[in-house]
Coordinates of C-alpha atoms in Angstrom, one line a residue:
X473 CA 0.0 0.0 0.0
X474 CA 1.8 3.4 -0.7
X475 CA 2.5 5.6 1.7
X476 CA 0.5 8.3 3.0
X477 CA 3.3 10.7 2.6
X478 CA 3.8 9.5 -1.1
X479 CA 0.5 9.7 -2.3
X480 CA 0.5 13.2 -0.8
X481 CA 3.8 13.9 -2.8
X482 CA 2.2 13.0 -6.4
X483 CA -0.8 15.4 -5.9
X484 CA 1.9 17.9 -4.6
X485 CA 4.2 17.3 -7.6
X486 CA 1.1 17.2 -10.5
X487 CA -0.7 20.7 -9.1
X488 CA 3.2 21.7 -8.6
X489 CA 3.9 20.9 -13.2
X490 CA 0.8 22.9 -14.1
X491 CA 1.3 25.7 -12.1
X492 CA 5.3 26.2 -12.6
X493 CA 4.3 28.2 -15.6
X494 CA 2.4 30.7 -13.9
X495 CA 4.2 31.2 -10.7
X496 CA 5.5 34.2 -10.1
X497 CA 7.7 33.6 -7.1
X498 CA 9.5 31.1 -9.2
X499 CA 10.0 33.6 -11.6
X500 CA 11.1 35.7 -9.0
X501 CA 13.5 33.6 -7.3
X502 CA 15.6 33.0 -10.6
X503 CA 17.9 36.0 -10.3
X504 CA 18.8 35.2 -6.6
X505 CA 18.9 31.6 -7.4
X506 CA 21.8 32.2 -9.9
X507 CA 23.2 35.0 -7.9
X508 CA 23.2 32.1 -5.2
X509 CA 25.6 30.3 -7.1
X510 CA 28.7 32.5 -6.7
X511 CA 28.1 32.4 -3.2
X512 CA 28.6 28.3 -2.4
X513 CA 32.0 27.4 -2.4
X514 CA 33.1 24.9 -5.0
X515 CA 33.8 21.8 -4.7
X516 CA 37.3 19.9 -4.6
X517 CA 37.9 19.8 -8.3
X518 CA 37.7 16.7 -9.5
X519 CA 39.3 16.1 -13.1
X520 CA 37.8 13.5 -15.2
X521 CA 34.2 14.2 -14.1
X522 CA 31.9 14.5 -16.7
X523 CA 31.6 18.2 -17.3
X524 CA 27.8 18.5 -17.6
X525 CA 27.5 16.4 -14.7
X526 CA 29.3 18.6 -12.4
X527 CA 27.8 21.4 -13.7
X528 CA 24.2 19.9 -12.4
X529 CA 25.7 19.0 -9.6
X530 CA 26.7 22.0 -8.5
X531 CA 23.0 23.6 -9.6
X532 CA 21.9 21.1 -7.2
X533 CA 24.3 21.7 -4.2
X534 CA 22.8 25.7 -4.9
X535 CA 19.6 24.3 -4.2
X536 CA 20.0 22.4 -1.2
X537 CA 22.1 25.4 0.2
X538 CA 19.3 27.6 -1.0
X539 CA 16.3 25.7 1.2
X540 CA 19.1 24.8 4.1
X541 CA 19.5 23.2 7.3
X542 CA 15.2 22.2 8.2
X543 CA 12.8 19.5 9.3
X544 CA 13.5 16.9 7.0
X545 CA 17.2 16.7 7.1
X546 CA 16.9 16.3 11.0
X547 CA 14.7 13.7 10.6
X548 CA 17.1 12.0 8.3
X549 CA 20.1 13.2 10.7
X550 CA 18.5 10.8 13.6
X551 CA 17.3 7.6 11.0
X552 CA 20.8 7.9 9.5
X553 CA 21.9 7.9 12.8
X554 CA 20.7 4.4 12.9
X555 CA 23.3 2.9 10.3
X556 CA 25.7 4.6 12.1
X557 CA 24.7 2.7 15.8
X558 CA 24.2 -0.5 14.1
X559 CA 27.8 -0.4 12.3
X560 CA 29.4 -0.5 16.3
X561 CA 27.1 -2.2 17.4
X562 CA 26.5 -5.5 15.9
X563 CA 30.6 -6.6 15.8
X564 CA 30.7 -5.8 19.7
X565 CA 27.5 -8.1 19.9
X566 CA 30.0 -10.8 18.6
X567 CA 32.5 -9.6 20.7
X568 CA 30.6 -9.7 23.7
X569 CA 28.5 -12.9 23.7
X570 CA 31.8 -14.7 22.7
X571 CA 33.0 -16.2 25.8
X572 CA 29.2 -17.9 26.7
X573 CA 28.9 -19.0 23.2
X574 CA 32.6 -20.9 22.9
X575 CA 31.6 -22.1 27.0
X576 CA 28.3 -23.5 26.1
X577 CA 29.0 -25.2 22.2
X578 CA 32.5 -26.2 23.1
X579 CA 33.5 -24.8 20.0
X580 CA 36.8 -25.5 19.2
X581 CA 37.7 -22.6 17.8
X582 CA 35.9 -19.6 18.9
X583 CA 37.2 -16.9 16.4
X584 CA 35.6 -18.5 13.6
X585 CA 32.3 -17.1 15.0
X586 CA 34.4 -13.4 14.0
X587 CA 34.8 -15.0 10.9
X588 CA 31.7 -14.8 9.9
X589 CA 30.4 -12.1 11.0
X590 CA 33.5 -10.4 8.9
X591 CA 32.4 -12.1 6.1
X592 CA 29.1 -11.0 5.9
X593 CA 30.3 -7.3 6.3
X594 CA 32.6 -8.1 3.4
X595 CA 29.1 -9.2 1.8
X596 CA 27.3 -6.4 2.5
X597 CA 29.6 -3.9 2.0
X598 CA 29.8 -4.9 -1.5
X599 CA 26.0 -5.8 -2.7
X600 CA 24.6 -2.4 -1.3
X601 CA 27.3 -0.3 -1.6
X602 CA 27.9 -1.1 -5.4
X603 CA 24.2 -1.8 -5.4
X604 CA 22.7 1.6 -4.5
X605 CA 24.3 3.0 -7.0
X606 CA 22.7 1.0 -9.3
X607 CA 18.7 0.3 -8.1
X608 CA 19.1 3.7 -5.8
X609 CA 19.5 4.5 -2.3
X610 CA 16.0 4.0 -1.0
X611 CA 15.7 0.2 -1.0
X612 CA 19.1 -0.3 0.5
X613 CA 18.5 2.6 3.3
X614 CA 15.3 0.7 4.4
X615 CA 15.7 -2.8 4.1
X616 CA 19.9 -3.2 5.8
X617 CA 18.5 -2.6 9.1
X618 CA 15.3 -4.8 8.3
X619 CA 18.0 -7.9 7.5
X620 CA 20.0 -7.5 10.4
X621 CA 17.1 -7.1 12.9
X622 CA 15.6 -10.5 11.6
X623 CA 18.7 -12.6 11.5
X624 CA 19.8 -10.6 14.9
X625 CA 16.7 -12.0 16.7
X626 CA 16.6 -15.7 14.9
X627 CA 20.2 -16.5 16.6
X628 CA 18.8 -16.1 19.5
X629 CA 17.4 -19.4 19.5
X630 CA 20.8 -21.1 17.8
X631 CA 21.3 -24.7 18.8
X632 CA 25.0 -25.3 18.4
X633 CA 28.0 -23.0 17.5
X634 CA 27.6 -23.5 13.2
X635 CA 24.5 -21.9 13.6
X636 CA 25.2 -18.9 15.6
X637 CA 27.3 -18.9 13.1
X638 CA 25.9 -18.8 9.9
X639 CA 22.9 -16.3 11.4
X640 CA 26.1 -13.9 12.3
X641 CA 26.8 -13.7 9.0
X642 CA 23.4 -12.9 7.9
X643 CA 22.9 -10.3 9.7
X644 CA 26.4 -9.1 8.9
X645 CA 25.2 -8.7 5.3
X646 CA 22.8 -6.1 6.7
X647 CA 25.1 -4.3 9.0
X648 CA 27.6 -3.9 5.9
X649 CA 25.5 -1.9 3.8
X650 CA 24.7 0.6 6.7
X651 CA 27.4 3.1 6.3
X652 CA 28.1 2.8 2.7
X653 CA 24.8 3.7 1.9
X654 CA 23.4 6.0 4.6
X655 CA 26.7 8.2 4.3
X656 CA 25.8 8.8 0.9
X657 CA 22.2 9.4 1.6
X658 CA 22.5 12.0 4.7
X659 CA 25.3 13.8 2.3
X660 CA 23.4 14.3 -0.9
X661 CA 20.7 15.9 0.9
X662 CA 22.9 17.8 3.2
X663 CA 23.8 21.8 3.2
X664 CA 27.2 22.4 2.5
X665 CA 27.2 24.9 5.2
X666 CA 26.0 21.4 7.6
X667 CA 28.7 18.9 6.0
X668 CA 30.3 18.8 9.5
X669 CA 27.1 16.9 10.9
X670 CA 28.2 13.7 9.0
X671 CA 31.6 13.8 11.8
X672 CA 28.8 14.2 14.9
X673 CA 26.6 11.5 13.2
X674 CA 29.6 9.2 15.3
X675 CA 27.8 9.8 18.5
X676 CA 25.5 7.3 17.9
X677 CA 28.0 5.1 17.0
X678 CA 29.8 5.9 20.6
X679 CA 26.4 5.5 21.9
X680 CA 25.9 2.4 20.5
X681 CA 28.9 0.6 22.3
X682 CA 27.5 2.5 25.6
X683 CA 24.5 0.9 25.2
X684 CA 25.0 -2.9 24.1
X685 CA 27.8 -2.7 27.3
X686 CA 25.3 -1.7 29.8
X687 CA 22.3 -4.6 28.3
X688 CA 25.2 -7.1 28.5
X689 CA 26.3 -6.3 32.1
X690 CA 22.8 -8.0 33.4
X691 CA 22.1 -10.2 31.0
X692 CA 25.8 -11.6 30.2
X693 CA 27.1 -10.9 33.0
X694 CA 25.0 -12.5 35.7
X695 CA 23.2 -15.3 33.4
X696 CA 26.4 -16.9 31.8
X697 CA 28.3 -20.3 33.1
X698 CA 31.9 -19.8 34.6
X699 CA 34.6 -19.9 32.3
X700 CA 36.2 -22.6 33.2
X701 CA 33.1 -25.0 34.0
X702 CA 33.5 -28.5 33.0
X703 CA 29.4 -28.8 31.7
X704 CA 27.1 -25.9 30.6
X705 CA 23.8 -26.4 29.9
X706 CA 21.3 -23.9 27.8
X707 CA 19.7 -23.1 31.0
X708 CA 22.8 -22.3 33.2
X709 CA 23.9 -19.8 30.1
X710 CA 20.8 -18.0 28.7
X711 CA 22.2 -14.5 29.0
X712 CA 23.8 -14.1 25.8
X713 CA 20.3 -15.3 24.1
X714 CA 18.8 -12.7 26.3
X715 CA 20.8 -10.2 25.2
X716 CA 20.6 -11.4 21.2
X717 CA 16.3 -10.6 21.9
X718 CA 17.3 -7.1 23.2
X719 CA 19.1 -6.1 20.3
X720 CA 17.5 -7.6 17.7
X721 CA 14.3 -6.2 19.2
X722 CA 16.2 -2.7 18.9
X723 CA 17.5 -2.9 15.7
X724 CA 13.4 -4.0 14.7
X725 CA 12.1 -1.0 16.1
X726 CA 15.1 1.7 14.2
X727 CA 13.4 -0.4 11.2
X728 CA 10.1 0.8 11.5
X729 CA 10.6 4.0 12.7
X730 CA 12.9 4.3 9.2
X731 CA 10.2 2.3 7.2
X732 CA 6.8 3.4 8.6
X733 CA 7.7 6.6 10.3
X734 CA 10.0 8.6 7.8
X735 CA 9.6 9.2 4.0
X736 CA 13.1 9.0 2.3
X737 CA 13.0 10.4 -1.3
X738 CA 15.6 9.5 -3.8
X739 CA 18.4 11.5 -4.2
X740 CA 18.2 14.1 -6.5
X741 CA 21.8 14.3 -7.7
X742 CA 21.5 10.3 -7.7
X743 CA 18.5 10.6 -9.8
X744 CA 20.3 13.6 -12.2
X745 CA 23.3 11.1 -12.8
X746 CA 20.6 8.5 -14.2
X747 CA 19.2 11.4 -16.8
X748 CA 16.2 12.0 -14.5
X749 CA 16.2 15.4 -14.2
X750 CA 12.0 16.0 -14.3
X751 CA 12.3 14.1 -10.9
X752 CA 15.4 15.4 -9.4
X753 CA 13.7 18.8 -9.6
X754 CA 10.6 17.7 -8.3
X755 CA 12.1 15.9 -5.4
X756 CA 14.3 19.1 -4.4
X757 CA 10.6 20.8 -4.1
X758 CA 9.0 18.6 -2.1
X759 CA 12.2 19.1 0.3
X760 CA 11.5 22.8 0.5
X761 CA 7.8 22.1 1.4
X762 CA 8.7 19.6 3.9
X763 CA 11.3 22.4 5.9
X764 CA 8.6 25.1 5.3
X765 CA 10.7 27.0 2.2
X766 CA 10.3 27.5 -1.6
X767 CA 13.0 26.7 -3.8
X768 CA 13.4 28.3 -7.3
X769 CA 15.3 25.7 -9.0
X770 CA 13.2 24.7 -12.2
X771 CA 13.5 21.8 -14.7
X772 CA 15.1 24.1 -16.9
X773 CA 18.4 25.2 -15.0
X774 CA 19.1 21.3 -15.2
X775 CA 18.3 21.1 -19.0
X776 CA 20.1 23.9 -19.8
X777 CA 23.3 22.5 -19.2
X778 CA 22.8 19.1 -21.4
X779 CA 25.4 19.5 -24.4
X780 CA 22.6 18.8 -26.6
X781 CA 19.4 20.3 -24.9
X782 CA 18.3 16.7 -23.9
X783 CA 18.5 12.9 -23.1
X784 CA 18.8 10.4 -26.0
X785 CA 15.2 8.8 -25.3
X786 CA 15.7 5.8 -28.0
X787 CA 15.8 2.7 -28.1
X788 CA 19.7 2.8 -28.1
X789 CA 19.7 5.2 -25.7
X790 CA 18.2 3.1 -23.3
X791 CA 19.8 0.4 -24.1
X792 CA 23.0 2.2 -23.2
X793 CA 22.0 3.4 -19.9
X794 CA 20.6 -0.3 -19.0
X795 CA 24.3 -1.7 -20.1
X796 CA 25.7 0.6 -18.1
X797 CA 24.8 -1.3 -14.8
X798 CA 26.7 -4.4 -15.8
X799 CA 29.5 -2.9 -16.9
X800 CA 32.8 -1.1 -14.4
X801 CA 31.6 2.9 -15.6
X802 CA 31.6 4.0 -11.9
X803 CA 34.9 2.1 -10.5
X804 CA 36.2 3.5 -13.9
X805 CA 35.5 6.8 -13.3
X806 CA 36.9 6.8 -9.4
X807 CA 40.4 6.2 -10.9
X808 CA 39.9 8.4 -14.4
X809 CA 43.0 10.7 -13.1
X810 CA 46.0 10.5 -11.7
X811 CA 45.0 12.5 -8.7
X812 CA 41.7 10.8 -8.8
X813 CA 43.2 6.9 -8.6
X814 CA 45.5 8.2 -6.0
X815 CA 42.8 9.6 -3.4
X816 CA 40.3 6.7 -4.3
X817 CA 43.7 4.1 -3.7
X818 CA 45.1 6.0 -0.4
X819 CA 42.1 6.2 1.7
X820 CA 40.8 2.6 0.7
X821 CA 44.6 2.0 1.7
X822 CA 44.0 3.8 4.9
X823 CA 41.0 2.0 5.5
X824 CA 42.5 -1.3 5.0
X825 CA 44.9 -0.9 8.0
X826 CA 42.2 0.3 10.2
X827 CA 40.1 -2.6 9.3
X828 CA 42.8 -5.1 10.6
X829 CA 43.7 -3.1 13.9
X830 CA 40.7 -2.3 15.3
X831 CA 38.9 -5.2 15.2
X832 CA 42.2 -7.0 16.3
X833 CA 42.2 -5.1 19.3
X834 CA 38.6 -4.3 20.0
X835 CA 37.1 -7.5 19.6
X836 CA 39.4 -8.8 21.9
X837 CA 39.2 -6.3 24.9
X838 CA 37.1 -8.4 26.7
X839 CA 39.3 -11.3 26.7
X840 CA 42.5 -8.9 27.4
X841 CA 40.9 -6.7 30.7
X842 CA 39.7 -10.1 32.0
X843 CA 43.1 -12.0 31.6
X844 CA 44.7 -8.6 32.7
X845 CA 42.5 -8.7 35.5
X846 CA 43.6 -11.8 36.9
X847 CA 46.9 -11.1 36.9
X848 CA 46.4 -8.2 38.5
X849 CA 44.4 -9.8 41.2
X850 CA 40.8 -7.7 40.7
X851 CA 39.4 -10.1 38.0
X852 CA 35.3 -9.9 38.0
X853 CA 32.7 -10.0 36.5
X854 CA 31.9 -6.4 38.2
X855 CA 34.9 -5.0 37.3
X856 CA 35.2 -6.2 33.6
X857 CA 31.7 -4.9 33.0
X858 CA 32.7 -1.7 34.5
X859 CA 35.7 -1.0 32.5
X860 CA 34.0 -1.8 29.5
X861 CA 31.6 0.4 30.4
X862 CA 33.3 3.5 31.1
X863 CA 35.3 3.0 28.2
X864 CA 32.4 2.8 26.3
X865 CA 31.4 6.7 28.0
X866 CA 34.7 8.3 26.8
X867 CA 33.6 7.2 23.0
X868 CA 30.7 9.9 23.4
X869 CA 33.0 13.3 23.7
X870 CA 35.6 11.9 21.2
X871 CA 32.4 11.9 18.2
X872 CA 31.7 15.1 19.5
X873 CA 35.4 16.6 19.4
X874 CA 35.7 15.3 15.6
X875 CA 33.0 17.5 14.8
X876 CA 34.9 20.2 15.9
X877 CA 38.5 19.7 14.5
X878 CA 36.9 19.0 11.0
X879 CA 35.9 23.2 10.7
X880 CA 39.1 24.5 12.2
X881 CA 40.8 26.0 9.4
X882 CA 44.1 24.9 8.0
X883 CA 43.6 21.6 10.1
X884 CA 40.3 20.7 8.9
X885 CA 39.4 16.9 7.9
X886 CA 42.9 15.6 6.9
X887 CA 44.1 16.8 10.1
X888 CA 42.2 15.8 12.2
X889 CA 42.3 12.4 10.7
X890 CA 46.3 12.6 11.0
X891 CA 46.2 13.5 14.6
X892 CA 43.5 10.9 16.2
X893 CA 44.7 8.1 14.0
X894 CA 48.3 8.7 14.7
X895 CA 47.3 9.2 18.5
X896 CA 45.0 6.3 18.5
X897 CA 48.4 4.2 17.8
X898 CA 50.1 5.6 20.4
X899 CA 47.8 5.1 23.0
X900 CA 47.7 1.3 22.0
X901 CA 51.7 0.7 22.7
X902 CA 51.3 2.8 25.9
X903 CA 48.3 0.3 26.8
X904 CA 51.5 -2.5 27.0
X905 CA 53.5 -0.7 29.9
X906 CA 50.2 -1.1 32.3
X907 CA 51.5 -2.8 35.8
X908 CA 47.8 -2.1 37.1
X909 CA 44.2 -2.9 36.6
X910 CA 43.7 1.1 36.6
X911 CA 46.5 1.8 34.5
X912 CA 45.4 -0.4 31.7
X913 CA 41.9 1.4 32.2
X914 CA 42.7 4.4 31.9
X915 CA 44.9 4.0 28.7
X916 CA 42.1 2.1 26.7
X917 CA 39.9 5.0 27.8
X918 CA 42.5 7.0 26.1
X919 CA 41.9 4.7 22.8
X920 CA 38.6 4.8 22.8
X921 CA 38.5 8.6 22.9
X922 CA 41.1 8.8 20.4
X923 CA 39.6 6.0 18.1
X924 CA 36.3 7.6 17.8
X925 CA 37.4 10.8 16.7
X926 CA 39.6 9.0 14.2
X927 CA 36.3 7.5 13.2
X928 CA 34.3 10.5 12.9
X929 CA 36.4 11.7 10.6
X930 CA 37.3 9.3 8.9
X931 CA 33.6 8.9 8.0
X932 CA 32.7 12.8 7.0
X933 CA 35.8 12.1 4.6
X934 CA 35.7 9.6 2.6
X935 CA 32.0 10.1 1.2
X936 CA 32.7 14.0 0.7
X937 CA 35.7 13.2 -1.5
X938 CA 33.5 10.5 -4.3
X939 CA 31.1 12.8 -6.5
X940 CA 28.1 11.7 -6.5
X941 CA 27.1 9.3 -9.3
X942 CA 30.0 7.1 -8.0
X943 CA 29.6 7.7 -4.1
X944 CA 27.4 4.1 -3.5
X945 CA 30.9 2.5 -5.5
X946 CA 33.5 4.4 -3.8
X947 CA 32.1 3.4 -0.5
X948 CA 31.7 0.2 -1.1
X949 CA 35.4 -0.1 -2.3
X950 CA 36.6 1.4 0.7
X951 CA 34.3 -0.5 2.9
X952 CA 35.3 -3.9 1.2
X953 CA 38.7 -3.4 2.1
X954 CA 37.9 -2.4 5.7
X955 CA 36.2 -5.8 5.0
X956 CA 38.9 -7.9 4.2
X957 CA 41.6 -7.0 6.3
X958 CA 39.0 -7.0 9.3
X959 CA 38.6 -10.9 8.5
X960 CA 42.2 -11.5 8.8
X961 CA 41.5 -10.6 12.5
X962 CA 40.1 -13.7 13.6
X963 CA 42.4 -15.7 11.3
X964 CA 45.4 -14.3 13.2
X965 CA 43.9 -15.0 16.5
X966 CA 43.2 -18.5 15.8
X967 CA 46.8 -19.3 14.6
X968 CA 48.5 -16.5 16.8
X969 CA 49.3 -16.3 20.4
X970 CA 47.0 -14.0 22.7
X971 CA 48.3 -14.8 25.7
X972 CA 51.4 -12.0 24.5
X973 CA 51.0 -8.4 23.8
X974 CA 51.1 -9.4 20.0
X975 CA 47.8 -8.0 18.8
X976 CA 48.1 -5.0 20.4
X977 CA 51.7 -4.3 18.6
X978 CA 50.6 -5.0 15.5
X979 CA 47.3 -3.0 16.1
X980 CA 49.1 0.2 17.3
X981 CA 51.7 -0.3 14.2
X982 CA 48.7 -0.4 11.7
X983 CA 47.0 3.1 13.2
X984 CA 50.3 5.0 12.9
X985 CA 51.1 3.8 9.6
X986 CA 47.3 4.9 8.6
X987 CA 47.9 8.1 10.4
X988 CA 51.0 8.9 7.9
X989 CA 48.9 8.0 5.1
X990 CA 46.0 10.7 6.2
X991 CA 48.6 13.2 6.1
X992 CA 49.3 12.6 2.4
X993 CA 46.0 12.6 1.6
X994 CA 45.0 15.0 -1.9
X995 CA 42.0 16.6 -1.1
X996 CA 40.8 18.1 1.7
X997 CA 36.7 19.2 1.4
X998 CA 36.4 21.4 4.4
X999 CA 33.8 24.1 3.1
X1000 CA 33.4 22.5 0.1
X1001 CA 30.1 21.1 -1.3
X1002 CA 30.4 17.7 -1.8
X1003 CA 29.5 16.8 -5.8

């Protein structure tokens, strides 16, 4: 059944085409429409972009800027949001119900339950990164969290270790498209004078760890069999399938409030790349309406800038443009320059590294404070949940102070990310020269401040720098990576020795070597309209 909102939107959009002729206010608005455009700041300039393309583009960033910062982008700032929690949240799900999983299946080897869950962000980065490019944004924005939500709440009732297995990479699949898609969403529909929220969407992400933390403490924590117990029965371990039905049932409910509660439209500049510039238009209007504004953009500034006054609308023509979806055009055009191929390879380089050290480190915390812990002499269950906890709390400030390093000028995005990934490194090897309980807390508190402004940034960035007609691709390729190195994680725990400081070495090596790469870095899109 269509959606209120929708049908609401056609009647808005018909009475909207035969009254564009007569409306004076449109009329009106032309000359500071195009006086407009001297005033937005261009973006980074991007050889080997089709010309008429980011002509429109930039007609269409005029627009945005024109209706600003209103109701409908913060109602997409908090559903976005979403993608962002569920990306932090699901892997330390994995983390977390680790230990009563392995203690209750005997599972021989537990990190292949990482495994999976890496491959199926490997998945999912892929399909709906590369995907939303191709059959649009608004499917893969509504139904990521919908998969993970389903497959999150089915493991609850696993039987044996290969099946917690296989439903953790299901719902991996979903968790994989969340930021690769919803960063290119929020962006395209973003002011550029509000690019910076993208950096303080990371508070939800910080959130997120603060919140599956404090569900695990009582449910985990108190309804789990001992470690080293020689028999443990379903009953004697039910916590971890408790705390699989709380956040399953959360990630359900962002779902509908995405689906039933909020109307996403299709991106205009999404829907200008595919020739549909009738629509583009219309959907930019029904923006305005939504925040209370007009907008003076008409069909015409769009068409105006076609070399030849229009789209091919033949048979070949169409032919082309369905082709085009099986073919490489948008990887193609992410490396069409030299300076182009060497941002797009440098920062899917940079997220490579990342991908292998934080999960490395993170998804092992638990196991570290508790083994820590006991040679420290304070090993509990109250004090392991408490450290993870207030660990989790520091993430919150860190997301915040991103949001402000990425508008200082002349340190702006590149710096920040130079500084908090570099830092983030640091604070790992310092984590090695602990001698107490407190010591060792307070220096992963350190990391995860550190680690989430990294991350911040790191996600403004990436997205800002792919125009976009290739933004679904160039997320997905950097994504992928993050991907791939992140499953050679649990391959090097299996095979490596945790018992040593190993991981944390090679984890604080990675960060500084990805910190040197930020600083090298090509562009740098502080105040810049993203394309």
């Amino acid at each position: 059944m269509p959606h209120p909102e929708s049908i609401e939107l056609q009647s808005l959009l018909q009475s909207y085409d035969g009254d564009m002729a007569e409306s004076k206010e449109i009329d009106a608005g032309l000359d500071s429409f195009s006086s407009a455009m001297a005033d937005v700041a261009a973006p980074p300039v991007l050889k080997g972009i089709d010309p008429v393309y980011e002509a429109k583009a930039n007609v269409l960033n005029v627009a945005i800027q024109e209706i600003g910062m209103g109701r409908y982008q913060w109602q997409l700032f908090v559903v976005v949001g979403f993608g962002w929690a569920s990306d932090n949240l699901w892997p330390i799900v994995t983390s977390l119900i680790l230990t009563p999983v392995t203690t209750e299946f005997s599972a021989p080897r537990p990190p292949l339950l990482s495994l999976a869950q890496n491959i199926g962000l490997l998945f999912g980065a892929m399909f709906w990164g590369f995907g939303c490019d191709v059959f649009g944004r608004r499917l893969a924005f509504n139904l990521t969290i919908g998969v993970t939500s389903v497959f999150g709440l089915i493991a609850a009732g696993s039987p044996n270790f290969t099946a917690i297995g296989v439903f953790a990479c299901f719902w991996s699949i979903g968790v994989g498209g969340n930021l690769p898609v919803d960063s290119a969403v929020f962006l395209e529909f973003l002011p550029g004078t509000h690019q910076y929220l993208l950096t303080v969407l990371s508070i939800f992400w910080a959130f997120a760890q603060l919140i599956a933390t404090a569900i695990a403490w009582p449910t985990i924590g108190y309804h789990s069999c001992s470690v080293d117990a020689t028999t443990c029965t379903r009953s004697e371990n039910f916590g971890w399938r408790y705390f699989m039905i709380a956040m399953g049932g959360m990630a359900m409910i962002m779902f509908i409030c995405r689906f039933v509660f909020f109307t996403l439209y299709e991106s205009p500049k999404y829907l200008m790349g595919k020739g549909k510039d009738e629509q583009a238009v219309k959907i930019v209007h029904e923006v305005a309406r939504r925040n209370g504004k007009t907008s003076s953009l008409t069909l015409a500034d769009l068409q105006a800038l076609d070399e030849d006054g229009h789209q091919g609308t033949d048979a070949a023509a169409i032919l082309a443009r369905r082709l085009e979806k099986l073919n490489f055009t948008h990887v193609r055009s992410l490396f069409a320059t030299k300076k182009l191929a060497y941002s797009t390879s440098l920062i899917t380089l940079l997220w490579a590294f990342i991908g292998l050290g934080f999960p490395l480190y993170n998804a092992y915390l638990p196991f570290i404070q508790a083994r820590k812990g006991a040679q420290f002499g304070d090993a509990s269950i109250e004090i392991a949940y408490r450290n993870l906890l207030i660990i989790a709390v520091l993430g919150i400030p860190g997301a915040l102070l991103g949001g402000v390093l990425v508008e200082i000028p002349r340190f702006g995005r590149k710096g920040a990310l130079a500084i908090s990934t570099t830092l983030t490194g640091v604070f790992l090897f310092a984590s090695t020269t602990a001698l107490t309980s407190n010591a060792l807390l307070g220096w992963n508190c350190a990391f995860s401040f550190m680690s989430n402004v990294m991350y911040a940034v790191l996600y403004a960035y990436t997205p800002e720098v792919f125009p976009t007609k290739d933004r679904g691709t160039g997320n997905a390729i950097t994504a992928s990576a993050n991907r791939v190195f992140g499953i050679m994680a649990p391959i090097i725990a299996m095979y490596g020795n945790l018992e040593t400081s190993a991981p944390v070495y090679v984890s604080g090596a990675l960060f500084l070597t990805a910190g040197i790469l930020a600083t090298i870095l090509p562009f740098e899109p502080m105040g810049k309209a993203s394309l």
